[in-house]
PDB file of C-alpha atoms and ligand atoms in Angstrom:
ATOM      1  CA  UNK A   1    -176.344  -0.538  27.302  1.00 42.00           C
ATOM      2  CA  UNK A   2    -173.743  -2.555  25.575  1.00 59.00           C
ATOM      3  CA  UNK A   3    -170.820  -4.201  27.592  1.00 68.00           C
ATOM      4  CA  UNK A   4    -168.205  -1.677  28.230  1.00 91.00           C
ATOM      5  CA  UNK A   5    -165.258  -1.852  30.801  1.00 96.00           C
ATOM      6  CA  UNK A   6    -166.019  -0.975  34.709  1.00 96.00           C
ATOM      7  CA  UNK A   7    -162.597   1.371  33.875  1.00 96.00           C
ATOM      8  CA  UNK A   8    -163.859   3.283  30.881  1.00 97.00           C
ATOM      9  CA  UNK A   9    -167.650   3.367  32.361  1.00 97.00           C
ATOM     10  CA  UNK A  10    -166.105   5.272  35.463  1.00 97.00           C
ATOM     11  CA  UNK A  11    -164.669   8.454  34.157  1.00 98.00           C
ATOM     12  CA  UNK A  12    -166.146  11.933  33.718  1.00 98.00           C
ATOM     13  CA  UNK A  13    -166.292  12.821  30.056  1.00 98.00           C
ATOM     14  CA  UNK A  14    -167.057  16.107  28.635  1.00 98.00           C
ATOM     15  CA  UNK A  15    -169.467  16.221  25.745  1.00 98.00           C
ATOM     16  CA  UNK A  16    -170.255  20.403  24.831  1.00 97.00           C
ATOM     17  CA  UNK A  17    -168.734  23.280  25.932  1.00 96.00           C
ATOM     18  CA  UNK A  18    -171.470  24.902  27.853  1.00 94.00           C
ATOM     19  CA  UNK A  19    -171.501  28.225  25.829  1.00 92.00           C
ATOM     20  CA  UNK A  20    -172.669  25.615  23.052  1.00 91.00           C
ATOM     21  CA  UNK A  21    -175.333  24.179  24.491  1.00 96.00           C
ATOM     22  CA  UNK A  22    -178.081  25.413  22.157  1.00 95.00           C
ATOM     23  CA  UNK A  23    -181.919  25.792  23.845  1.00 97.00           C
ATOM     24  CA  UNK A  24    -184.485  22.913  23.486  1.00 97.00           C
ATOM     25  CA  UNK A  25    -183.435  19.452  22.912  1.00 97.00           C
ATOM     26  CA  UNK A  26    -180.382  18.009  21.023  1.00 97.00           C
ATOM     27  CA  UNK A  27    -178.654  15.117  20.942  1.00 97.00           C
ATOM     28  CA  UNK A  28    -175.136  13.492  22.068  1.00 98.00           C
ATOM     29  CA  UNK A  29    -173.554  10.464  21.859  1.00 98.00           C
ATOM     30  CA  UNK A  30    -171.064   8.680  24.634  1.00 97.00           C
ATOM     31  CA  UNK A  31    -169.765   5.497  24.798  1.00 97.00           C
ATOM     32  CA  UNK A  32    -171.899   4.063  22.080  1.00 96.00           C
ATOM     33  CA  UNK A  33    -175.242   5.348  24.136  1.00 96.00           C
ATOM     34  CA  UNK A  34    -177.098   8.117  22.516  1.00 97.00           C
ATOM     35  CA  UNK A  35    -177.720  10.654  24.565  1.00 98.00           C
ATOM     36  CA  UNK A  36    -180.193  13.799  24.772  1.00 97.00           C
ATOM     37  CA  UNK A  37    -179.794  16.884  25.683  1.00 98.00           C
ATOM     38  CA  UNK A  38    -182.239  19.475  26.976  1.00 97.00           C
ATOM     39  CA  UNK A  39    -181.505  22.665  27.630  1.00 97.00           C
ATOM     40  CA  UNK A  40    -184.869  24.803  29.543  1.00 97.00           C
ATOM     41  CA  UNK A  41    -185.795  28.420  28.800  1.00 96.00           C
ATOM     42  CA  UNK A  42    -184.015  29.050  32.117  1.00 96.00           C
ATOM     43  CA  UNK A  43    -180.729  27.987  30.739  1.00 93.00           C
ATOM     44  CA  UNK A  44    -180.941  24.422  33.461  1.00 96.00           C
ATOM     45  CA  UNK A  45    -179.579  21.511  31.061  1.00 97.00           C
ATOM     46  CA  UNK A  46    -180.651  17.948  31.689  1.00 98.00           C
ATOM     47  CA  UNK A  47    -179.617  14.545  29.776  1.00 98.00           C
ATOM     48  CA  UNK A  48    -181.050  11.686  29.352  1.00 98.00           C
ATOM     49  CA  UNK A  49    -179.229   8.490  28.344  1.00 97.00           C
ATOM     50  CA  UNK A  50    -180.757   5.876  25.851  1.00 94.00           C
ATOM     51  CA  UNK A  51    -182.210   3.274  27.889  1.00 87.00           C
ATOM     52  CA  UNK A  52    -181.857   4.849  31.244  1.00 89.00           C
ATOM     53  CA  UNK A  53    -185.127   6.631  33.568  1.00 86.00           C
ATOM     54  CA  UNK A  54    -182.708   9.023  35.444  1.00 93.00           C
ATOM     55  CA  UNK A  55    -180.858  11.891  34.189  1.00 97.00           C
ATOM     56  CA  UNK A  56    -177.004  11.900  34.052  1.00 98.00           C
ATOM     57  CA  UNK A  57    -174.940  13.522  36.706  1.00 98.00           C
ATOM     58  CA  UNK A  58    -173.577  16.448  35.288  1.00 98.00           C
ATOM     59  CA  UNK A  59    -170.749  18.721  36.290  1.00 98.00           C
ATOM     60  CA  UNK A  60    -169.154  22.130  35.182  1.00 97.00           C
ATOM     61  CA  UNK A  61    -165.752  22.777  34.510  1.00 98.00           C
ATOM     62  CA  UNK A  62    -162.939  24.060  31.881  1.00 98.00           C
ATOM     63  CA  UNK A  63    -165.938  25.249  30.016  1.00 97.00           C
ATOM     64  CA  UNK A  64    -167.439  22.081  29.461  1.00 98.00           C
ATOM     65  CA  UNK A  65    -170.438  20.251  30.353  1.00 98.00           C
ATOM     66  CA  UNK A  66    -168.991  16.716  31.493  1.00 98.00           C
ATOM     67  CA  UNK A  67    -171.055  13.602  32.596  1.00 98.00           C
ATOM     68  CA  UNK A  68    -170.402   9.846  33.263  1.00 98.00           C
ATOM     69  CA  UNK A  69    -172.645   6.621  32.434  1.00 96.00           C
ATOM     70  CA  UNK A  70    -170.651   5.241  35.517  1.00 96.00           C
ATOM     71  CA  UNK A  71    -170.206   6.156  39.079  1.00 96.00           C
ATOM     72  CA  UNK A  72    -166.669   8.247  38.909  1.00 97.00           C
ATOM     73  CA  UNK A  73    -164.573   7.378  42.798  1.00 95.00           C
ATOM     74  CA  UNK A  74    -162.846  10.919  41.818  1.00 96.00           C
ATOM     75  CA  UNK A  75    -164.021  14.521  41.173  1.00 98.00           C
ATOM     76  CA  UNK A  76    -162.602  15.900  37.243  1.00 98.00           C
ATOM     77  CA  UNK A  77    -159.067  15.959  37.545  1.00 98.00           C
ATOM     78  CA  UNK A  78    -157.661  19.722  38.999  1.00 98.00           C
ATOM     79  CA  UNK A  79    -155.560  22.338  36.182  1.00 98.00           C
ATOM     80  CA  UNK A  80    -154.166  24.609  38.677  1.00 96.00           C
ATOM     81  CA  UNK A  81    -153.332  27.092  35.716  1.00 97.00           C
ATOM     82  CA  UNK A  82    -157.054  27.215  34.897  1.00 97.00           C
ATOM     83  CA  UNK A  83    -157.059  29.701  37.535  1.00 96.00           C
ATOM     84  CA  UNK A  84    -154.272  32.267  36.801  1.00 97.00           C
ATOM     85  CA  UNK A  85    -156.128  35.272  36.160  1.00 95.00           C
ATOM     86  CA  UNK A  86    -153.534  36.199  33.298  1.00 94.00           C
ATOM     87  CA  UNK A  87    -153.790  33.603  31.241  1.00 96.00           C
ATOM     88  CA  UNK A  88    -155.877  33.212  27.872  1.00 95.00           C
ATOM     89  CA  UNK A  89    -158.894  30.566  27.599  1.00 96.00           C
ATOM     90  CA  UNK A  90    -159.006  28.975  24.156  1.00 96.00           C
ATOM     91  CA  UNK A  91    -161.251  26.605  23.491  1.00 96.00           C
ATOM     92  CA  UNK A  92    -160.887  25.229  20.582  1.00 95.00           C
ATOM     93  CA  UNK A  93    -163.957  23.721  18.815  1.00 93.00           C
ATOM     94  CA  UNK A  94    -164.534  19.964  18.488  1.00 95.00           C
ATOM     95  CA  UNK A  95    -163.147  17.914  16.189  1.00 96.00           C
ATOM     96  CA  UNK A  96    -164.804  14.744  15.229  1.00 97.00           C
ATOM     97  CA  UNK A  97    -162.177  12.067  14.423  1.00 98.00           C
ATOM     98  CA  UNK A  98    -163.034   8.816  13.137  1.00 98.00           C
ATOM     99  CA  UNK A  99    -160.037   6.829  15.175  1.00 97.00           C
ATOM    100  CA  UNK A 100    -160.328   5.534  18.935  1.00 97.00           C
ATOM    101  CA  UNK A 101    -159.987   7.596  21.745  1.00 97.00           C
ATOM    102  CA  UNK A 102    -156.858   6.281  23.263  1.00 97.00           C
ATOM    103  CA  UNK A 103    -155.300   6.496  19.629  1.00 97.00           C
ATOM    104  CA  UNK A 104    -155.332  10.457  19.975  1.00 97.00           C
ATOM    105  CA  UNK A 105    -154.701  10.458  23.431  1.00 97.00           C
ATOM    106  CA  UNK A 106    -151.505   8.279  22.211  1.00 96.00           C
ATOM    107  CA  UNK A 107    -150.556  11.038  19.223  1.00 96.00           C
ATOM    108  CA  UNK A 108    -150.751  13.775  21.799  1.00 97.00           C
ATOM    109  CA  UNK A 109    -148.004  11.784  23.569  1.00 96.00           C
ATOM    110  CA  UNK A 110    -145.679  11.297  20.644  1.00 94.00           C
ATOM    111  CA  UNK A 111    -142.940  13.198  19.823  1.00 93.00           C
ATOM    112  CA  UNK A 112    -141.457  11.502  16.830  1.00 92.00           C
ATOM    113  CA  UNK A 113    -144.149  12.756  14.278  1.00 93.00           C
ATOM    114  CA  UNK A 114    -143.415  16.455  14.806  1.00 93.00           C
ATOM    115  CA  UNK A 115    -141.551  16.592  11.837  1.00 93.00           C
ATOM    116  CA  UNK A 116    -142.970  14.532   9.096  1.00 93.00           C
ATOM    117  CA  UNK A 117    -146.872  15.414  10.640  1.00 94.00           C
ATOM    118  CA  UNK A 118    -146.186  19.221  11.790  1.00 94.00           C
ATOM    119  CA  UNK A 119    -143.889  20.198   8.639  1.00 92.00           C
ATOM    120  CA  UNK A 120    -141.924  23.358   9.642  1.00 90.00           C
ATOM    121  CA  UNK A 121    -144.182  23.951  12.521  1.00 90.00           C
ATOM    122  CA  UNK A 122    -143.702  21.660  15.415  1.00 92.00           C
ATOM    123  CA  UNK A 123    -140.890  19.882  13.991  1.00 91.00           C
ATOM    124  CA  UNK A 124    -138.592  20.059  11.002  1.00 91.00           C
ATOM    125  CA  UNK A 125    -135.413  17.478   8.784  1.00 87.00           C
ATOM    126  CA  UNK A 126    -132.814  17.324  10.268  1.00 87.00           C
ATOM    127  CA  UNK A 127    -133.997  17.687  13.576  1.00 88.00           C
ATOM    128  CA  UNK A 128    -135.831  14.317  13.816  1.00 90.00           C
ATOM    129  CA  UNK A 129    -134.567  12.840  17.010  1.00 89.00           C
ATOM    130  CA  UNK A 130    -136.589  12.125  20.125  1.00 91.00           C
ATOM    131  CA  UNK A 131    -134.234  12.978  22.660  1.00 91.00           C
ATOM    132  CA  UNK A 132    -134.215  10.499  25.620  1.00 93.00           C
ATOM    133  CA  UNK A 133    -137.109  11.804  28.565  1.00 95.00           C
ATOM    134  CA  UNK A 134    -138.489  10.177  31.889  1.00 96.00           C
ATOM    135  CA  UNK A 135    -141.842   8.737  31.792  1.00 97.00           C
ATOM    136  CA  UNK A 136    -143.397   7.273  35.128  1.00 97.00           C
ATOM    137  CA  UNK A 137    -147.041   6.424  36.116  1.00 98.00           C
ATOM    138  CA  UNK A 138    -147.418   8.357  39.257  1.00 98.00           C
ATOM    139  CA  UNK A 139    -148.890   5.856  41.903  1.00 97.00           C
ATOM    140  CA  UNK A 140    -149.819   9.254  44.211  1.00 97.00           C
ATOM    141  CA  UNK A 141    -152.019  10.738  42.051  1.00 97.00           C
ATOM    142  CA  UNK A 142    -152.786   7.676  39.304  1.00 97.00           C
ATOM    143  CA  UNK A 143    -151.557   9.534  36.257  1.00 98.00           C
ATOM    144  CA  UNK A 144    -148.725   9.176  33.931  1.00 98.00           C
ATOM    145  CA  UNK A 145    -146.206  11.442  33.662  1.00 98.00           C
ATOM    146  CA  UNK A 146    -143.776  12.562  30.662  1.00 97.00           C
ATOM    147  CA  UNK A 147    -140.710  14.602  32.008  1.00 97.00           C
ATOM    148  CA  UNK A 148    -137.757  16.443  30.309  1.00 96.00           C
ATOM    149  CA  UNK A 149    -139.213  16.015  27.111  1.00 96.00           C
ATOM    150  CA  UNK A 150    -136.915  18.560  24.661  1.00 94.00           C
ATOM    151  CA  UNK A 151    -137.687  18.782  20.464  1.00 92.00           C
ATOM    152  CA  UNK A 152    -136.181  21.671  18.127  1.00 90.00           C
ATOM    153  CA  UNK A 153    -139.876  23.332  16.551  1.00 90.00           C
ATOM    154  CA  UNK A 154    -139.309  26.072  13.567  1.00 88.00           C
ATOM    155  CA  UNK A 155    -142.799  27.747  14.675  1.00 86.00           C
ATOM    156  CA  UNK A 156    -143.850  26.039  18.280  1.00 81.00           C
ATOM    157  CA  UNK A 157    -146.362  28.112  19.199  1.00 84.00           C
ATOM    158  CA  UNK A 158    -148.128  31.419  17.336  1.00 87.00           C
ATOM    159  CA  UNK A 159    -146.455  33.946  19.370  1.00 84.00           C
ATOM    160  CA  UNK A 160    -142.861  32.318  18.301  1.00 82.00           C
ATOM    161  CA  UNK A 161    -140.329  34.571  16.015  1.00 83.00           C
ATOM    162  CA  UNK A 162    -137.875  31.914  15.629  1.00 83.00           C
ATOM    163  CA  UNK A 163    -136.992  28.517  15.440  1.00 84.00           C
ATOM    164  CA  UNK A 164    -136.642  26.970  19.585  1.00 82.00           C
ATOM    165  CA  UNK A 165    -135.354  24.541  21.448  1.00 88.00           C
ATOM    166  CA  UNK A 166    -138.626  23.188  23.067  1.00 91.00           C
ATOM    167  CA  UNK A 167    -139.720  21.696  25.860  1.00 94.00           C
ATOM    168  CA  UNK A 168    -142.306  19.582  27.362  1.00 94.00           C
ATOM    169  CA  UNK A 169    -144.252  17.979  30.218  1.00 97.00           C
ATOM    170  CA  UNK A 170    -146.931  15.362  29.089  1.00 98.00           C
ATOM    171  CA  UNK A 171    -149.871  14.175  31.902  1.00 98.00           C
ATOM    172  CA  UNK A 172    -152.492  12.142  31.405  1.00 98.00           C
ATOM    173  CA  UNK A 173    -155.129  12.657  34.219  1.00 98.00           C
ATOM    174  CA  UNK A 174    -158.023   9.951  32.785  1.00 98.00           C
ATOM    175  CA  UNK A 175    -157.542   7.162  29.814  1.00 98.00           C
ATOM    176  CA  UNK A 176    -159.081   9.515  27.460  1.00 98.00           C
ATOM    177  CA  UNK A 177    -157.779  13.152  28.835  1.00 98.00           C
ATOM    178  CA  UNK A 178    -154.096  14.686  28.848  1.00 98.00           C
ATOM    179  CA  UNK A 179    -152.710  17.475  28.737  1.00 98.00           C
ATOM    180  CA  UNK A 180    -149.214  19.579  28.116  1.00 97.00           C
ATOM    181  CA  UNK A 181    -146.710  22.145  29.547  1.00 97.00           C
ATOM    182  CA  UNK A 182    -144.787  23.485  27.059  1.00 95.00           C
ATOM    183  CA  UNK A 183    -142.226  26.579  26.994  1.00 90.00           C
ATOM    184  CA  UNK A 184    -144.038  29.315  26.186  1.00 90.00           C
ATOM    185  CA  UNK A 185    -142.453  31.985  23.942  1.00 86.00           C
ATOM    186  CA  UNK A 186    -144.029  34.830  25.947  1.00 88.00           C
ATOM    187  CA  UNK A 187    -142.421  33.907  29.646  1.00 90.00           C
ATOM    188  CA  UNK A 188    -139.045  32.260  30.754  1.00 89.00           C
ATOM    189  CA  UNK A 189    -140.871  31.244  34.056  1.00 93.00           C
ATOM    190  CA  UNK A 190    -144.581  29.598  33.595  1.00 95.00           C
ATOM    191  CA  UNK A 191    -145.717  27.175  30.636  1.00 96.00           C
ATOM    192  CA  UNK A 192    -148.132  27.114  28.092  1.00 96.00           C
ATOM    193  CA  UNK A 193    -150.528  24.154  29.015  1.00 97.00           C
ATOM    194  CA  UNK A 194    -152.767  22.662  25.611  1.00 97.00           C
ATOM    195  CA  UNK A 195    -155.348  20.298  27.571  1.00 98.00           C
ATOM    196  CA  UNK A 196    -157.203  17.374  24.899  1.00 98.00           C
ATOM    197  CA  UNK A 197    -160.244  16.168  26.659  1.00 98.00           C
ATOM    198  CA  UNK A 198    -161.524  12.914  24.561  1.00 98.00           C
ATOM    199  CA  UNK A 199    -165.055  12.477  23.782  1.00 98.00           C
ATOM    200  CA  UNK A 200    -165.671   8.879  22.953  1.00 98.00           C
ATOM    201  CA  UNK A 201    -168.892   8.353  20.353  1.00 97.00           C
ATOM    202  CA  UNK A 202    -167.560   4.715  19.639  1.00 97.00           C
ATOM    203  CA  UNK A 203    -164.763   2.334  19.861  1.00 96.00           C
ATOM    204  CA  UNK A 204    -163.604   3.905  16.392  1.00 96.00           C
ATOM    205  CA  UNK A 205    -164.740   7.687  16.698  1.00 97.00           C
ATOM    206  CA  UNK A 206    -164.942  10.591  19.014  1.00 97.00           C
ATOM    207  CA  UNK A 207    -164.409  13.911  19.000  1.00 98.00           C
ATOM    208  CA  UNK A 208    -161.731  15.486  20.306  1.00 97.00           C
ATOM    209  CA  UNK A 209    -162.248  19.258  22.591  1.00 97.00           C
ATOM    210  CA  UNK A 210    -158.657  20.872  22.592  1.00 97.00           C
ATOM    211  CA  UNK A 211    -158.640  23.783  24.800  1.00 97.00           C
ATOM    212  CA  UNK A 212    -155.640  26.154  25.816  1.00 97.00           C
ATOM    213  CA  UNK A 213    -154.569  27.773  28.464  1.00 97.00           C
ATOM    214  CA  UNK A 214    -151.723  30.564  27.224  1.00 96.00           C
ATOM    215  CA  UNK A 215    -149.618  33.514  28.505  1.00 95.00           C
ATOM    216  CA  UNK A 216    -150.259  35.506  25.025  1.00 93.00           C
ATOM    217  CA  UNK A 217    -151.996  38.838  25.452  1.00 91.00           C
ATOM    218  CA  UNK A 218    -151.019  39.778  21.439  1.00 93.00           C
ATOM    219  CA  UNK A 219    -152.511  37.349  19.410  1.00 93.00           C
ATOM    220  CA  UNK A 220    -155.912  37.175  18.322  1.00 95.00           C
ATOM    221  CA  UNK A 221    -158.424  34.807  19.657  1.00 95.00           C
ATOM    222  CA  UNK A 222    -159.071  33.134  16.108  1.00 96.00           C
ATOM    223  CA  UNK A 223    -155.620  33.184  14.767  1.00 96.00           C
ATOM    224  CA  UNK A 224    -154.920  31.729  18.308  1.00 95.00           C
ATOM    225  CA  UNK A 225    -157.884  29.198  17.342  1.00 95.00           C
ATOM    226  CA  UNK A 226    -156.298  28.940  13.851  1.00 95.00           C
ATOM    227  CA  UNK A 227    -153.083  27.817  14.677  1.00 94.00           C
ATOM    228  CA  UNK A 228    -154.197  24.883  16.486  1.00 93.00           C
ATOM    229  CA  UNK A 229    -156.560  23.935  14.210  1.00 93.00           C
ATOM    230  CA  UNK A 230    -154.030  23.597  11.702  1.00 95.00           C
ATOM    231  CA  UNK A 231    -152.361  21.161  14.031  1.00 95.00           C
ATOM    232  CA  UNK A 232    -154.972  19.103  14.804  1.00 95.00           C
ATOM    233  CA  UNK A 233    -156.487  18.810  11.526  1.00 95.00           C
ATOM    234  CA  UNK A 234    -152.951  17.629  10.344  1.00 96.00           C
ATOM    235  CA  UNK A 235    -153.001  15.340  13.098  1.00 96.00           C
ATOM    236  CA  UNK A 236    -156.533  13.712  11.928  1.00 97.00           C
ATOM    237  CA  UNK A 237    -155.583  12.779   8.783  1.00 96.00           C
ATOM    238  CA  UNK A 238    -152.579  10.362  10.540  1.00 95.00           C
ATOM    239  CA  UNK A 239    -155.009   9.440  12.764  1.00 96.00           C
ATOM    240  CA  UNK A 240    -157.889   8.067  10.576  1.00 97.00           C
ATOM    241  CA  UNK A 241    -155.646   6.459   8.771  1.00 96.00           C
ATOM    242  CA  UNK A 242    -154.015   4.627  10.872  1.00 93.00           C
ATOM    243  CA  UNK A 243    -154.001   0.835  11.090  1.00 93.00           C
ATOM    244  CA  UNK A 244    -155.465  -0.959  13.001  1.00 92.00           C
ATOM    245  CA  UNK A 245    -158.004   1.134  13.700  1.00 92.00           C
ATOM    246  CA  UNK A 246    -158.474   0.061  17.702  1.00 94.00           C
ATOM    247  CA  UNK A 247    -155.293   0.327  19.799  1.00 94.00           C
ATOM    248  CA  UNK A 248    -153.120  -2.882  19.701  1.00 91.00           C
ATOM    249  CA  UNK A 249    -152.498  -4.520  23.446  1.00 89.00           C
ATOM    250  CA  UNK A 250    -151.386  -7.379  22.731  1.00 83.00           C
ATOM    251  CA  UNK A 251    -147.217  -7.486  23.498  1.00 73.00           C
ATOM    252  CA  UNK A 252    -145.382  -6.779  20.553  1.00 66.00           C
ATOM    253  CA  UNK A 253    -147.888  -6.034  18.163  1.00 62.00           C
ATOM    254  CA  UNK A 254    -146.216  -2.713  16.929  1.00 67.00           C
ATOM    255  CA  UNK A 255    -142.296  -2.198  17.682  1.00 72.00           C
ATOM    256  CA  UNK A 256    -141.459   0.316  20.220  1.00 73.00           C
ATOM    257  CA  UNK A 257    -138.739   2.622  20.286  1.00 78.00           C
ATOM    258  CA  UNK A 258    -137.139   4.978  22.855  1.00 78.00           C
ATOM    259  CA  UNK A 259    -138.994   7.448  21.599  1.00 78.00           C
ATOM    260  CA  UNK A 260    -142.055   5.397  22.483  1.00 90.00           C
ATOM    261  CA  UNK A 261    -141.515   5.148  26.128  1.00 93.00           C
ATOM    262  CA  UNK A 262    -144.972   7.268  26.903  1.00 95.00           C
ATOM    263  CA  UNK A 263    -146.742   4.936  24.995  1.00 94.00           C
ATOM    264  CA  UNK A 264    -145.403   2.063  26.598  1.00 93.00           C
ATOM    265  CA  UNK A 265    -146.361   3.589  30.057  1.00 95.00           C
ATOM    266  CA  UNK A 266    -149.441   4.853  28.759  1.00 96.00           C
ATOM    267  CA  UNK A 267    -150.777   1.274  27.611  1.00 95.00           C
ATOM    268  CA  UNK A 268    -149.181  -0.531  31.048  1.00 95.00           C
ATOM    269  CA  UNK A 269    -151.247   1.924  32.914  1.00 97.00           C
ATOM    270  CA  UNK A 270    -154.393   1.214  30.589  1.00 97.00           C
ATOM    271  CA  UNK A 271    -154.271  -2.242  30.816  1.00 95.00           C
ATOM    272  CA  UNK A 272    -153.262  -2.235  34.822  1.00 97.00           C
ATOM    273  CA  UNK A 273    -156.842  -0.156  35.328  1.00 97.00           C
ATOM    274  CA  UNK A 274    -158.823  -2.846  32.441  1.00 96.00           C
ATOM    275  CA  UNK A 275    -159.340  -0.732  30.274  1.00 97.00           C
ATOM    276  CA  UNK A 276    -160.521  -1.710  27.071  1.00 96.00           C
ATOM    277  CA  UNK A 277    -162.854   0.521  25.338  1.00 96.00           C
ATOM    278  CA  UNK A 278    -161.161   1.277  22.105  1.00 95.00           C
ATOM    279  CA  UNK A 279    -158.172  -1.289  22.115  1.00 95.00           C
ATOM    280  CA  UNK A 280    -158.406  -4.619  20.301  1.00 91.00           C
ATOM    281  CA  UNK A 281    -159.184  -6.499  23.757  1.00 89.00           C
ATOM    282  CA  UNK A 282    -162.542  -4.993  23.518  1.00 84.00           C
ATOM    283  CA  UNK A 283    -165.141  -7.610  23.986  1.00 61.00           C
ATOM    284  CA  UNK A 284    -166.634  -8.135  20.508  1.00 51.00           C
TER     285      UNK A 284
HETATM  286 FE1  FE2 B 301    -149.478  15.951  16.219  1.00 92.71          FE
END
């Protein structure tokens, strides 16, 4: 196996949803190890890592089939909503991206490219400001946190009829999964959450498993599906071409705003566990 971070190594990734997981043998890739996947006649699934006699822990959960290279210290990180009997599952589909991990986990944070990314959807000119917000790594629970986040969105979610003044909570549970609360059109009590759970192939690609959790009982599953689609494959195209490719640590190697006070936290808290899987400390 090649050198990777103790930090990175350690984490429960998910890599199918298990309604996906077709019978007989297929194969997977995590954290530059190919993996293989075997799924019995009974429906039991086994993998097998490249270079390894064992098979891979696996767990269940959101859907997914998740398993580590590493020996996790915590169980898969807890979505109460998950289990509200009213809400709407979406998963999403995967999405391969050709970026690094923590570079969409970083996106999913920002704010400031509503506008120019999510044209008339999530964001719109004039209303470019990032208004100011809290951000704190929690110390409790080991996750940051993104409070009293506000932005004006034309079209924020499907069931929307009008432009609205947003708002957000951003958590990141793992260095490559987060997830959102966001007003939901539908309820002036409960949030809409939109999970990303980060599937890194390679430094430089992944995919990406957006799933939602929504208090919508109109809309369609695929228009549902649609709309966030549309999002993310907007999103892509910023992120594969952004440059550099793996995500800068070094102090002062991009110039940070207010707006980019998530980010900031988000790398402290990266570098504070060692991560570097992804960034441009990465052992060559
Ligand atoms: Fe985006």
């Amino acid at each position: 196996m090649k050198a990777i971070d103790r930090a990175s190594l350690d984490q429960w990734y998910p890599i199918e949803t298990e309604a996906d997981i077709p019978y007989g043998r297929t194969t997977n890739r995590l954290l530059g190890t190919d993996l293989l996947v075997i799924r019995a006649d009974d429906g039991t699934v086994t993998v097998l890592a490249e270079g390894q006699g064992l098979p891979l822990p696996l767990k269940r959960r959101y859907g997914y089939l998740w398993t580590t290279l590493g020996a996790p210290e915590k169980d898969i990180f807890a979505i109460a909503e998950a289990d509200e009997p009213d809400r709407r599952y979406v998963p999403c589909g995967a999405v391969t991206v050709r970026a690094s991990g923590l570079r969409i986990i970083e996106n999913f944070l920002d704010m400031a490219h509503f506008p120019f990314v999510h044209t008339d959807i999530l964001g719109s000119e004039p209303h470019t400001q990032v208004e100011e917000y809290n951000v704190e790594i929690r110390r409790d629970v080991d996750e940051v946190w993104a409070t009293n986040c506000r932005f004006f969105q034309p079209q924020a979610a499907l069931s929307a009829t009008d432009g609205l003044m947003t708002r957000y909570i951003y958590r990141v549970m793992t260095p490559f999964t987060t997830l959102l609360y966001k007003t939901c059109p539908n309820s002036e009590t409960r949030w809409d959450v939109i999970c990303l759970f980060v599937q890194p192939l390679d430094p430089d690609r992944c995919r990406a498993h957006p799933v939602m959790y929504l208090l919508d009982d109109q809309s369609t599953t695929a228009s549902l599906i649609q709309f966030q689609q549309l999002i993310f494959l907007q999103d892509r195209i910023i992120l594969e071409n952004q440059r550099p490719v793996l995500l800068p640590m070094e102090p002062r190697s991009e110039i940070p705003t207010r707006a980019d006070a998530s980010s900031i936290a988000y790398r402290r808290w990266l570098k504070e566990k060692g991560v570097t899987y992804g960034t441009s400390l990465q052992a060559a």
